GROMACS .gro file of C-alpha atoms in nm:
model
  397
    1UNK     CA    1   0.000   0.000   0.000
    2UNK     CA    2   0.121   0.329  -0.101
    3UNK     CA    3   0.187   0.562   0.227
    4UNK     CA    4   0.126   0.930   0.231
    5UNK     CA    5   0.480   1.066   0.320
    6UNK     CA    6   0.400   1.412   0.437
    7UNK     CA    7   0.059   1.433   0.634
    8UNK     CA    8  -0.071   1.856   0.591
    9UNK     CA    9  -0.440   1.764   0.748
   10UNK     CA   10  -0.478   1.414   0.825
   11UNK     CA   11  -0.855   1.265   0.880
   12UNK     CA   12  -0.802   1.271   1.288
   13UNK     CA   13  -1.023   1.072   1.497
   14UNK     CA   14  -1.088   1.295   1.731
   15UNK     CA   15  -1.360   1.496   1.710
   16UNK     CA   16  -1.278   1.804   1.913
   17UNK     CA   17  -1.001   1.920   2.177
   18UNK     CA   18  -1.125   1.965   2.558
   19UNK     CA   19  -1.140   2.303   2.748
   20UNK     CA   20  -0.922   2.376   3.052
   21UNK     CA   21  -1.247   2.396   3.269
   22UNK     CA   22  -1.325   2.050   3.140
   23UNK     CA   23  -0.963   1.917   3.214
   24UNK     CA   24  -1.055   2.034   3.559
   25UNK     CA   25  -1.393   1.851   3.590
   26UNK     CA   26  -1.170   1.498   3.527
   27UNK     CA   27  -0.950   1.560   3.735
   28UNK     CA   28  -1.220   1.680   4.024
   29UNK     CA   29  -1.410   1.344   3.953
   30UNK     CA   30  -1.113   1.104   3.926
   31UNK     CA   31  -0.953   1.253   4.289
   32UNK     CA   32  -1.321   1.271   4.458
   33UNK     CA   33  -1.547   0.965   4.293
   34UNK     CA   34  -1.626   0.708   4.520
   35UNK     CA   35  -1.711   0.498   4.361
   36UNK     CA   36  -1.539   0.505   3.980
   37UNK     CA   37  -1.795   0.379   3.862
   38UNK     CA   38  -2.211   0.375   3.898
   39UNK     CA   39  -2.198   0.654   4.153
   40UNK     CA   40  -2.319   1.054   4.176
   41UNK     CA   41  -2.142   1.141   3.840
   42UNK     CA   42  -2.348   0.928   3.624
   43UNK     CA   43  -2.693   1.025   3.825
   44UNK     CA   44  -2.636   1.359   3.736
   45UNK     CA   45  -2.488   1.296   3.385
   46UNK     CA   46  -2.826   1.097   3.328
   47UNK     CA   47  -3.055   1.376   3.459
   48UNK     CA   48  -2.849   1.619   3.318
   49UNK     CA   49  -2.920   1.430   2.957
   50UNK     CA   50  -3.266   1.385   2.991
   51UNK     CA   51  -3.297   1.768   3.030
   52UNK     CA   52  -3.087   1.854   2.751
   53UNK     CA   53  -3.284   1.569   2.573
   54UNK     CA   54  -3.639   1.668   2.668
   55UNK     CA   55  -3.706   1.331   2.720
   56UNK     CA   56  -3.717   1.061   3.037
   57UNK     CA   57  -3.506   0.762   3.114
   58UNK     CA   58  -3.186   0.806   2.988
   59UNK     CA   59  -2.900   0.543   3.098
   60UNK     CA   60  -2.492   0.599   3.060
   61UNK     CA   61  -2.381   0.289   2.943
   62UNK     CA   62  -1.991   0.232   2.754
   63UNK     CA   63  -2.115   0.272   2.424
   64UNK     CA   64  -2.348   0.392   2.135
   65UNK     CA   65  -2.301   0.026   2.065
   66UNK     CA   66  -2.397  -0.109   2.358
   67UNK     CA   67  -2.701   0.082   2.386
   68UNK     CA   68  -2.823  -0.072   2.060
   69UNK     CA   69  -2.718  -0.410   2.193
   70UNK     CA   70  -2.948  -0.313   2.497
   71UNK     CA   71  -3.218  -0.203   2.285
   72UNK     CA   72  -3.188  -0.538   2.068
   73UNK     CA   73  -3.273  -0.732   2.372
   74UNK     CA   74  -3.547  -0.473   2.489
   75UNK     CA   75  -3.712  -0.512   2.128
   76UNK     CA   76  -3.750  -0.897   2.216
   77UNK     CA   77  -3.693  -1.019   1.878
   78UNK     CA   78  -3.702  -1.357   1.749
   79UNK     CA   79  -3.581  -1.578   1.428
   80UNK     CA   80  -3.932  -1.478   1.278
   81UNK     CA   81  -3.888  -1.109   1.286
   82UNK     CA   82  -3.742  -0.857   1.082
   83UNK     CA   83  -3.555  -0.548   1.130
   84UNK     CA   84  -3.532  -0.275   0.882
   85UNK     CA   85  -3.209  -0.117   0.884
   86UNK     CA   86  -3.051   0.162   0.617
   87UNK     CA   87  -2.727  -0.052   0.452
   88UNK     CA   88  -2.525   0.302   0.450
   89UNK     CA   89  -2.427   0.308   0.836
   90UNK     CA   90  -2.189   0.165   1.072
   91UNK     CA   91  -2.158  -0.135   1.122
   92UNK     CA   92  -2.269  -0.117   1.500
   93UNK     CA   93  -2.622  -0.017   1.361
   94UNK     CA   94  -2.733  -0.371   1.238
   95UNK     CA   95  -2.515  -0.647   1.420
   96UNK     CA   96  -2.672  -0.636   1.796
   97UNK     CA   97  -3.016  -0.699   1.615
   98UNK     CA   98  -2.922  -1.016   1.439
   99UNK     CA   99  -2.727  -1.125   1.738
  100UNK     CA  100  -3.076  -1.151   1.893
  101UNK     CA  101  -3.192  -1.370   1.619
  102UNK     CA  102  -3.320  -1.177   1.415
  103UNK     CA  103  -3.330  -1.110   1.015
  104UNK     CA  104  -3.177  -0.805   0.885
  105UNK     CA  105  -3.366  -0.629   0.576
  106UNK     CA  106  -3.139  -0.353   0.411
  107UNK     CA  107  -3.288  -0.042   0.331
  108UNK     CA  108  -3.179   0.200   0.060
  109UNK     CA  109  -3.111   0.533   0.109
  110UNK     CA  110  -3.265   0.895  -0.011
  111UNK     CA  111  -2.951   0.984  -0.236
  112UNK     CA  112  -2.996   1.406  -0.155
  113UNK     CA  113  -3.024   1.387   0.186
  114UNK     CA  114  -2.826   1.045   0.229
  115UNK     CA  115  -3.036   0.880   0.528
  116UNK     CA  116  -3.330   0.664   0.515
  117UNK     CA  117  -3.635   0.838   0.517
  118UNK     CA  118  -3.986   0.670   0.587
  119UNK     CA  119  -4.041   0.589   0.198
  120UNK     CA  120  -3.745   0.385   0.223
  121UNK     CA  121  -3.839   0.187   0.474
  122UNK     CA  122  -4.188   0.158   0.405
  123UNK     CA  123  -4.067  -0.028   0.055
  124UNK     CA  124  -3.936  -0.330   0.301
  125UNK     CA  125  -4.234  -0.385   0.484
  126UNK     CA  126  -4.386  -0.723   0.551
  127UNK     CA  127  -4.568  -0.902   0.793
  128UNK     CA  128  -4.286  -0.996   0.939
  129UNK     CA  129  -4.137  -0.618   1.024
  130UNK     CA  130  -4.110  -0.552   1.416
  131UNK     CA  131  -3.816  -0.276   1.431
  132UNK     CA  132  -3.702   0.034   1.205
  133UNK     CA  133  -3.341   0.087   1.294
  134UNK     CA  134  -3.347   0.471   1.211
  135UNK     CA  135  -3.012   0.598   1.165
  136UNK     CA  136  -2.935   1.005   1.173
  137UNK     CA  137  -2.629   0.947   0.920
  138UNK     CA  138  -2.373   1.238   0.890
  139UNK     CA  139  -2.538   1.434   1.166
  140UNK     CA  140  -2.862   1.485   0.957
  141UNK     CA  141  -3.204   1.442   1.143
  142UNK     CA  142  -3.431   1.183   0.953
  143UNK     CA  143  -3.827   1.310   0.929
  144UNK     CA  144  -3.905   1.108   1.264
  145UNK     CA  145  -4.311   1.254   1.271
  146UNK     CA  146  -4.280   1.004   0.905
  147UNK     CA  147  -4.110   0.763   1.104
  148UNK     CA  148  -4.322   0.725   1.374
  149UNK     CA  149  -4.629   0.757   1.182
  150UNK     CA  150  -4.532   0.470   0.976
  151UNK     CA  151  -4.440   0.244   1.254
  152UNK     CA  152  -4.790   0.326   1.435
  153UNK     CA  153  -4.957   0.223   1.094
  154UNK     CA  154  -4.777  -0.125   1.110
  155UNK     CA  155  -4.743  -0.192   1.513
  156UNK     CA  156  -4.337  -0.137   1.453
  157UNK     CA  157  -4.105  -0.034   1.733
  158UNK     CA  158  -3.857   0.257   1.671
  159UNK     CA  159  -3.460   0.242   1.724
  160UNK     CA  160  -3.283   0.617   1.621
  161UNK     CA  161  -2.947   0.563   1.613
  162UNK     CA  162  -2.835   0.888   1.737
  163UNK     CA  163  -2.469   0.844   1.745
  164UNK     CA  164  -2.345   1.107   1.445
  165UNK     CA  165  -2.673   1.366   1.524
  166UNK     CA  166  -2.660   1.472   1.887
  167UNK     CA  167  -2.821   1.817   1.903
  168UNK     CA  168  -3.024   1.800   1.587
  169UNK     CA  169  -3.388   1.881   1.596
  170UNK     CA  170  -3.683   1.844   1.418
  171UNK     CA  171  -3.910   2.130   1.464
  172UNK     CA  172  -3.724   2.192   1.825
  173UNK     CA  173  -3.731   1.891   1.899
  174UNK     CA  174  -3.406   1.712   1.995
  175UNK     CA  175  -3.396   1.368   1.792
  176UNK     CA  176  -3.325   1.077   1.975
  177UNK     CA  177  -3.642   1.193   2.178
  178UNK     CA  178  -3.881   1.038   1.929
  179UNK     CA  179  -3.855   0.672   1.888
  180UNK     CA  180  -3.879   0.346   2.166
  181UNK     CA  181  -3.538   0.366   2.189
  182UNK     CA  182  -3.225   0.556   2.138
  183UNK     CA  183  -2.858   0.573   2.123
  184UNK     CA  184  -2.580   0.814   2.147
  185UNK     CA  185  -2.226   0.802   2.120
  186UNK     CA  186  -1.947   0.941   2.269
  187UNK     CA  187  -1.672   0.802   2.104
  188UNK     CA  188  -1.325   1.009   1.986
  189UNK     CA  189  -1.457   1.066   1.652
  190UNK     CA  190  -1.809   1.238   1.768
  191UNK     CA  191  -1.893   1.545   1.798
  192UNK     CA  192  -1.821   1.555   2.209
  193UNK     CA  193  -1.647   1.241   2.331
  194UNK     CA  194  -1.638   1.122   2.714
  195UNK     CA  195  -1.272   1.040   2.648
  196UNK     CA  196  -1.284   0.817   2.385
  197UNK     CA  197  -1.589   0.563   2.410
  198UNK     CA  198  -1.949   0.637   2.604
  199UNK     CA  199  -2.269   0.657   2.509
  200UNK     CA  200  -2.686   0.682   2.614
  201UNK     CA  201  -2.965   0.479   2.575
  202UNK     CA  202  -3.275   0.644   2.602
  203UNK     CA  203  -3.588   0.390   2.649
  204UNK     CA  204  -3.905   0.537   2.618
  205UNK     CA  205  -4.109   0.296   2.793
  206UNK     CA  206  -4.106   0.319   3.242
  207UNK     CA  207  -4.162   0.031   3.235
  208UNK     CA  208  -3.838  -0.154   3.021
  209UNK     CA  209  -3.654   0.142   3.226
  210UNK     CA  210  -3.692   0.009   3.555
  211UNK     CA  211  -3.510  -0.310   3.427
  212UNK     CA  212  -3.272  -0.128   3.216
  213UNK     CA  213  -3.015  -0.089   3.461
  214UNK     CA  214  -3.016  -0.397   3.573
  215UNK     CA  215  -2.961  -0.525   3.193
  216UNK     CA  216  -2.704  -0.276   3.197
  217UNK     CA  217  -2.510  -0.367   3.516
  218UNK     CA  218  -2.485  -0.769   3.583
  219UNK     CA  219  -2.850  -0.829   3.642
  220UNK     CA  220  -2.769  -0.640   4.017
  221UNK     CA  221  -3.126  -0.512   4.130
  222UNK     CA  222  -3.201  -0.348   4.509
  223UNK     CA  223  -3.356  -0.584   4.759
  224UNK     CA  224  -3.648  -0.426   4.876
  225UNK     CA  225  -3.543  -0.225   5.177
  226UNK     CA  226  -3.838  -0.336   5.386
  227UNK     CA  227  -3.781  -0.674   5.330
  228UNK     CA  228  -3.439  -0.686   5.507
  229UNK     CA  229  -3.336  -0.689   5.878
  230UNK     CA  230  -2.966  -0.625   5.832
  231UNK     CA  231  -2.823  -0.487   5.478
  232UNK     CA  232  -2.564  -0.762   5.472
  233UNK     CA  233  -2.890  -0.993   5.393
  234UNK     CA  234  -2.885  -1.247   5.229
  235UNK     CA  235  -2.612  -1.035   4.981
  236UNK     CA  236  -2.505  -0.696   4.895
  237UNK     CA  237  -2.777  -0.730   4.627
  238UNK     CA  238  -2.982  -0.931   4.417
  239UNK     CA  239  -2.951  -1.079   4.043
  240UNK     CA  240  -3.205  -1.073   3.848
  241UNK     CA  241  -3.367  -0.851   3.529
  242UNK     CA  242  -3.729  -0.890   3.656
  243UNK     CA  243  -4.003  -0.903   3.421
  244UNK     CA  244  -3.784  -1.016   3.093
  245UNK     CA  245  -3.661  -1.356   2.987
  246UNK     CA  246  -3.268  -1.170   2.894
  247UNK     CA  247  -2.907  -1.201   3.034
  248UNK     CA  248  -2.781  -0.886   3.168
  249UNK     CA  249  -2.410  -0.737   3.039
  250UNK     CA  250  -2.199  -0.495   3.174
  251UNK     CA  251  -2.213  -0.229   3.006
  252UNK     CA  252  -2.121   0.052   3.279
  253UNK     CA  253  -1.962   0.402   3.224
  254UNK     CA  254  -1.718   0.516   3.444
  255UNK     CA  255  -1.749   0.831   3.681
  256UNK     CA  256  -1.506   1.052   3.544
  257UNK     CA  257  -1.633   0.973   3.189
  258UNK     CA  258  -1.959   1.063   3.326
  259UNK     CA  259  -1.860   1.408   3.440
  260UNK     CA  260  -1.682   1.522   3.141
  261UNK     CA  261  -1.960   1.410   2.985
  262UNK     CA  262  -2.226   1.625   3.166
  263UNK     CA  263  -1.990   1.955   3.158
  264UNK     CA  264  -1.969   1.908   2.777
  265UNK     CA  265  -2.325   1.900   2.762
  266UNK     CA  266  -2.334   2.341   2.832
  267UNK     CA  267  -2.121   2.358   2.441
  268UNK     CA  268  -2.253   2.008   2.267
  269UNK     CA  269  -2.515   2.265   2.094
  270UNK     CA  270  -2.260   2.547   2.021
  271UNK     CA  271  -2.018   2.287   1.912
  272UNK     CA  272  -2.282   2.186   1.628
  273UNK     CA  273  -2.405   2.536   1.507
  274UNK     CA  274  -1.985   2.598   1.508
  275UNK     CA  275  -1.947   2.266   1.299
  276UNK     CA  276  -2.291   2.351   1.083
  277UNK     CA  277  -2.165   2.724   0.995
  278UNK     CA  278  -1.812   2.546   0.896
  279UNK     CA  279  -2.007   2.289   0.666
  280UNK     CA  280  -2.204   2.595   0.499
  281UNK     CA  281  -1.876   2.789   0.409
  282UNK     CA  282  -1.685   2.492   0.310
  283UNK     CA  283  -1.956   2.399   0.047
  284UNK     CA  284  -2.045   2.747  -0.046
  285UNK     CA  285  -1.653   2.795  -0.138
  286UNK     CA  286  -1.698   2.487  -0.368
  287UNK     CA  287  -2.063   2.589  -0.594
  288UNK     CA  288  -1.878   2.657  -0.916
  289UNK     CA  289  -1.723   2.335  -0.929
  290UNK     CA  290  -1.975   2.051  -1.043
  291UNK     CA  291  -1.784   1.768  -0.964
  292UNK     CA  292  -1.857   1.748  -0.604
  293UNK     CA  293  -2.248   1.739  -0.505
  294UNK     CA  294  -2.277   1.798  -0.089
  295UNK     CA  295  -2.603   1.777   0.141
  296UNK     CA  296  -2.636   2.126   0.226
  297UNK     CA  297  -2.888   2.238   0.491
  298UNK     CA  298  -2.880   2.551   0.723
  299UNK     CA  299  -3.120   2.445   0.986
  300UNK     CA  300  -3.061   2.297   1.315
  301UNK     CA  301  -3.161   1.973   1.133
  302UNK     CA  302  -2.798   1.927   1.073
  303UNK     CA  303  -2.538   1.868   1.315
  304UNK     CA  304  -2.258   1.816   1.017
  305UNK     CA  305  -2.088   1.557   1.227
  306UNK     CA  306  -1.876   1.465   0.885
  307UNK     CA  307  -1.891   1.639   0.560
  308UNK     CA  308  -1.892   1.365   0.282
  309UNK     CA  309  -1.959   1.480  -0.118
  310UNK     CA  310  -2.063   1.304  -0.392
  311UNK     CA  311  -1.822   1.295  -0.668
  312UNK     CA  312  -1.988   1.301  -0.997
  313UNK     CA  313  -1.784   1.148  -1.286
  314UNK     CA  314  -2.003   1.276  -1.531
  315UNK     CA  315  -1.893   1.613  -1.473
  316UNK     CA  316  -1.491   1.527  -1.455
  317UNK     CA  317  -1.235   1.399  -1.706
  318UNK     CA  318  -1.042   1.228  -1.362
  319UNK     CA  319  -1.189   0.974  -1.128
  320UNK     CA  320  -1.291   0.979  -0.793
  321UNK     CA  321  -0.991   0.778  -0.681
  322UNK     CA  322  -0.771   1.028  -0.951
  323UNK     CA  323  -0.910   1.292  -0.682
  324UNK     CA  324  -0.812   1.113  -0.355
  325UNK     CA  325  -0.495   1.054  -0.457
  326UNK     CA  326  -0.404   1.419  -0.585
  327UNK     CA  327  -0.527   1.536  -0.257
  328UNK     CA  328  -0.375   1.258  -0.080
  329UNK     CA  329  -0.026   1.243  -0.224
  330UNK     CA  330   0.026   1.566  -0.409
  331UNK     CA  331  -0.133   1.801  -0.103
  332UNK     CA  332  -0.093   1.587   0.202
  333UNK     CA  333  -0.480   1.591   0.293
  334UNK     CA  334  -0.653   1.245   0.400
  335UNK     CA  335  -0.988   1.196   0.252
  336UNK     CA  336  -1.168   0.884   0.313
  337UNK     CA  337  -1.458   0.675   0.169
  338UNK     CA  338  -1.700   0.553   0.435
  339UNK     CA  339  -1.940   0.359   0.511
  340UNK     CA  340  -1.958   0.091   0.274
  341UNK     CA  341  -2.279  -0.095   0.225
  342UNK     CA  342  -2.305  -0.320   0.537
  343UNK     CA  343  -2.467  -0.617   0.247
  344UNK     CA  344  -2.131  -0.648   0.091
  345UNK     CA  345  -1.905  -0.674   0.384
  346UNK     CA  346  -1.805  -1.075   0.461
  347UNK     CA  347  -1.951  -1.071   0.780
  348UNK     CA  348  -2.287  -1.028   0.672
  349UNK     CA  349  -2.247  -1.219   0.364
  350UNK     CA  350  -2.178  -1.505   0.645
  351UNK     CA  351  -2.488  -1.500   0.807
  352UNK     CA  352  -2.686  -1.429   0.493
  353UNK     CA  353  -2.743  -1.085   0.498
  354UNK     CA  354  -2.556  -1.043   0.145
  355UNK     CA  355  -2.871  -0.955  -0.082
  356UNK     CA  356  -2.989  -0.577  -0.093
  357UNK     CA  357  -3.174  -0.342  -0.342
  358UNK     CA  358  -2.999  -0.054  -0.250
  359UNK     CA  359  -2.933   0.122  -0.583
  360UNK     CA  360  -2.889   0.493  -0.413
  361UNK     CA  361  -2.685   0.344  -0.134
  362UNK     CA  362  -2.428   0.163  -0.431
  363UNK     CA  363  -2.410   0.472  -0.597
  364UNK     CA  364  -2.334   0.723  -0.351
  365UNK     CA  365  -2.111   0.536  -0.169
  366UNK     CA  366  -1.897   0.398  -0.488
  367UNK     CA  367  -1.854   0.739  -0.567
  368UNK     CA  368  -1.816   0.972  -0.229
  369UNK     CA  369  -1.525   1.169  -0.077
  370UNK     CA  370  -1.541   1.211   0.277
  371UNK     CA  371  -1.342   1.515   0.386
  372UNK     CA  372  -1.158   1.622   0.689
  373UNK     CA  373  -1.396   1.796   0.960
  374UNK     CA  374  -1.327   1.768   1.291
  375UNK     CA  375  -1.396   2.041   1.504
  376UNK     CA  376  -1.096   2.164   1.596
  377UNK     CA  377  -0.966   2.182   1.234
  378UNK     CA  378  -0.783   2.570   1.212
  379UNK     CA  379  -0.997   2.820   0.971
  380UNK     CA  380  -0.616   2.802   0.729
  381UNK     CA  381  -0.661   2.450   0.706
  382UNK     CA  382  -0.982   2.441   0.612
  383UNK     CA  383  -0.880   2.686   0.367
  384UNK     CA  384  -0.608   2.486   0.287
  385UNK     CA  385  -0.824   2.185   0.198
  386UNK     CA  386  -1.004   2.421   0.003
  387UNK     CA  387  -0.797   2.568  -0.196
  388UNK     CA  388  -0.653   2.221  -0.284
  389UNK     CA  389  -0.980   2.092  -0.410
  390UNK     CA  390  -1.012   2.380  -0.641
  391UNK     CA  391  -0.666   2.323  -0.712
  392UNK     CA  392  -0.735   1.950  -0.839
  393UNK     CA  393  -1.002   2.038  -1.008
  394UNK     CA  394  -0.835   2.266  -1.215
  395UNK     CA  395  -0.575   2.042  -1.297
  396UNK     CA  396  -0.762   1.724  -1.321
  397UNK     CA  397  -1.039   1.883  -1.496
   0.00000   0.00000   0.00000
């Protein structure tokens, strides 16, 4: 494989740089938590959440990941039931629902907006539907009032996959606050990270949330305090996820992670519109050049957690990969291609999730350029980036 030798603005993952008053908060919670883990920290990261969410139950758990795996088992699938899931998304998105048996049903994308919007999902709908895996790609906000309406009209529960699109809203409405279910992430890449990995699951039912941390933590549930003389009786606690047929995990975020995480809550919002007004400029700079087709939308429906373009051959003598590799080797930037379809990755293919009609999803993705975008990316280099777009362009025609 060809290396780059000299890196100008490399595709970091990590999303954004921390604040000295946010160093402070880790260090505060790592000298003063007791203990590291399931304590004060993550009460009042969870409450803290729900407020910010506009929406009940919220749960810290280790990862986006892990809340879908949670919300898998909440769905209480079987071999007989199908999940709907867009085949442009991480991987993450689809694998905890076949681990619980279930069979996966790829749907195709909108190619504009680049998500899966309710008339893509309603085109997969069979008797045999019981989840919509709803995934806010990019840091775009899917129509969830289509969504849900849809899912009412065929009985379906709702998973948003929230992890690119935290602080987008629909008509001021936070998403992730819609569905059955919900998961954010707070991994390096994101658009605030609780050091590296974290995420939320939101469930909207009280009653799967009174078992949810149980599922989350070991199966450990409170003895009834009126039912014990001492509290060393019989144990420190009990094990047990009452009410559901489901092994627990462990799936715990730690206290420090959970106190970054709530003090980055007072700029996740002002880290978007920051992020949203650097997407704007960045594909305003780039209108007279036909060759690259981007989602632009200046509403707090977009959180612009990435900025991915559409390359259009038809409107360039060079190729897509003639494009990476100018920018790549010639000007030092690293542009990737993501998320390829999850149908035609060997994994899937394995368990026989290898057929899809996704002709949007095969076409944007065999031709898109994902750019550098992180949020602490300097105003020169985004200038620098582009400048060296235009620059290819010109030269590659």
């Amino acid at each position: 494989m060809k290396e780059l030798s000299k890196i100008q603005v490399n595709f970091s993952g990590r999303g954004l740089k921390y604040t000295k008053e946010e160093e402070a908060v880790v260090l505060e919670a790592m000298r003063s938590a007791d203990p590291l883990t399931q304590g004060a920290y993550q009460q009042k990261f969870e409450a803290s959440f729900a407020e910010y969410l506009g929406a009940e139950n919220c749960f810290a758990v280790a990862t986006a990941t892990a809340a879908l795996e949670m919300s898998a088992q909440l769905c209480e699938l079987g071999a007989d039931d199908e999940v709907i899931i867009p085949a442009h998304t991480y991987t993450s998105s689809a694998y905890p629902f076949a681990k619980q048996g279930a069979k996966i049903v790829w749907a195709d994308i909108d190619f504009d907006t680049r998500v899966a919007s309710a008339a893509q999902f309603e085109a997969c709908i069979t008797s045999k539907t019981k989840v919509l895996v709803v995934v806010h790609l990019y840091g775009y906000a899917v129509d969830m009032k289509e969504i849900m309406a849809l899912a009412k009209k065929h009985d379906l529960l709702v998973v948003e996959d929230v992890a690119q699109a935290i602080g987008a809203e629909l008509e001021k409405q936070k998403v992730g606050s819609f569905g059955h279910f919900a998961a954010f992430s707070f991994h390096s890449h994101k658009n605030i990270s609780t050091l590296g990995e974290g995420g939320i699951l939101r469930v909207a039912s009280k009653e799967l949330a009174k078992i949810t941390p149980a599922l989350r933590h070991n199966g450990h549930f409170p003895y009834p305090a009126n039912q014990r003389e001492h509290y060393w009786q019989p144990a420190m606690s009990d094990v047990d996820v009452p009410f559901a047929e489901m092994w627990p995990n462990n799936f715990c975020l730690g206290e420090v992670q959970c106190a970054l995480g709530e003090k980055l809550l007072e700029r996740v919002d002002t880290i978007a519109a920051q992020r949203r007004s650097a997407a704007l400029n960045f594909i305003d700079a780039l209108t007279e050049y036909p060759q690259f087709s981007f989602h632009r939308e200046d509403s707090l429906r977009h959180a612009y957690h990435l900025l991915p373009a559409f390359f259009d051959e038809t409107q360039s003598a060079a190729s897509r990969d003639d494009y990476l590799a100018f920018l790549a080797y010639e000007k030092g930037i690293k542009c990737v291609v993501q998320y390829c379809p999850l149908n035609r990755y060997p994994l899937y293919e394995k368990f026989g999730f290898g057929e899809a009609n996704c002709p949007n999803t095969d076409r944007f993705y065999d031709n898109m350029i994902s750019f550098p975008f992180h949020h602490w990316l300097s105003d020169s280099d985004r200038s620098y980036i582009i400048e060296s777009i235009k620059e290819a362009c010109e030269k590659l025609g």
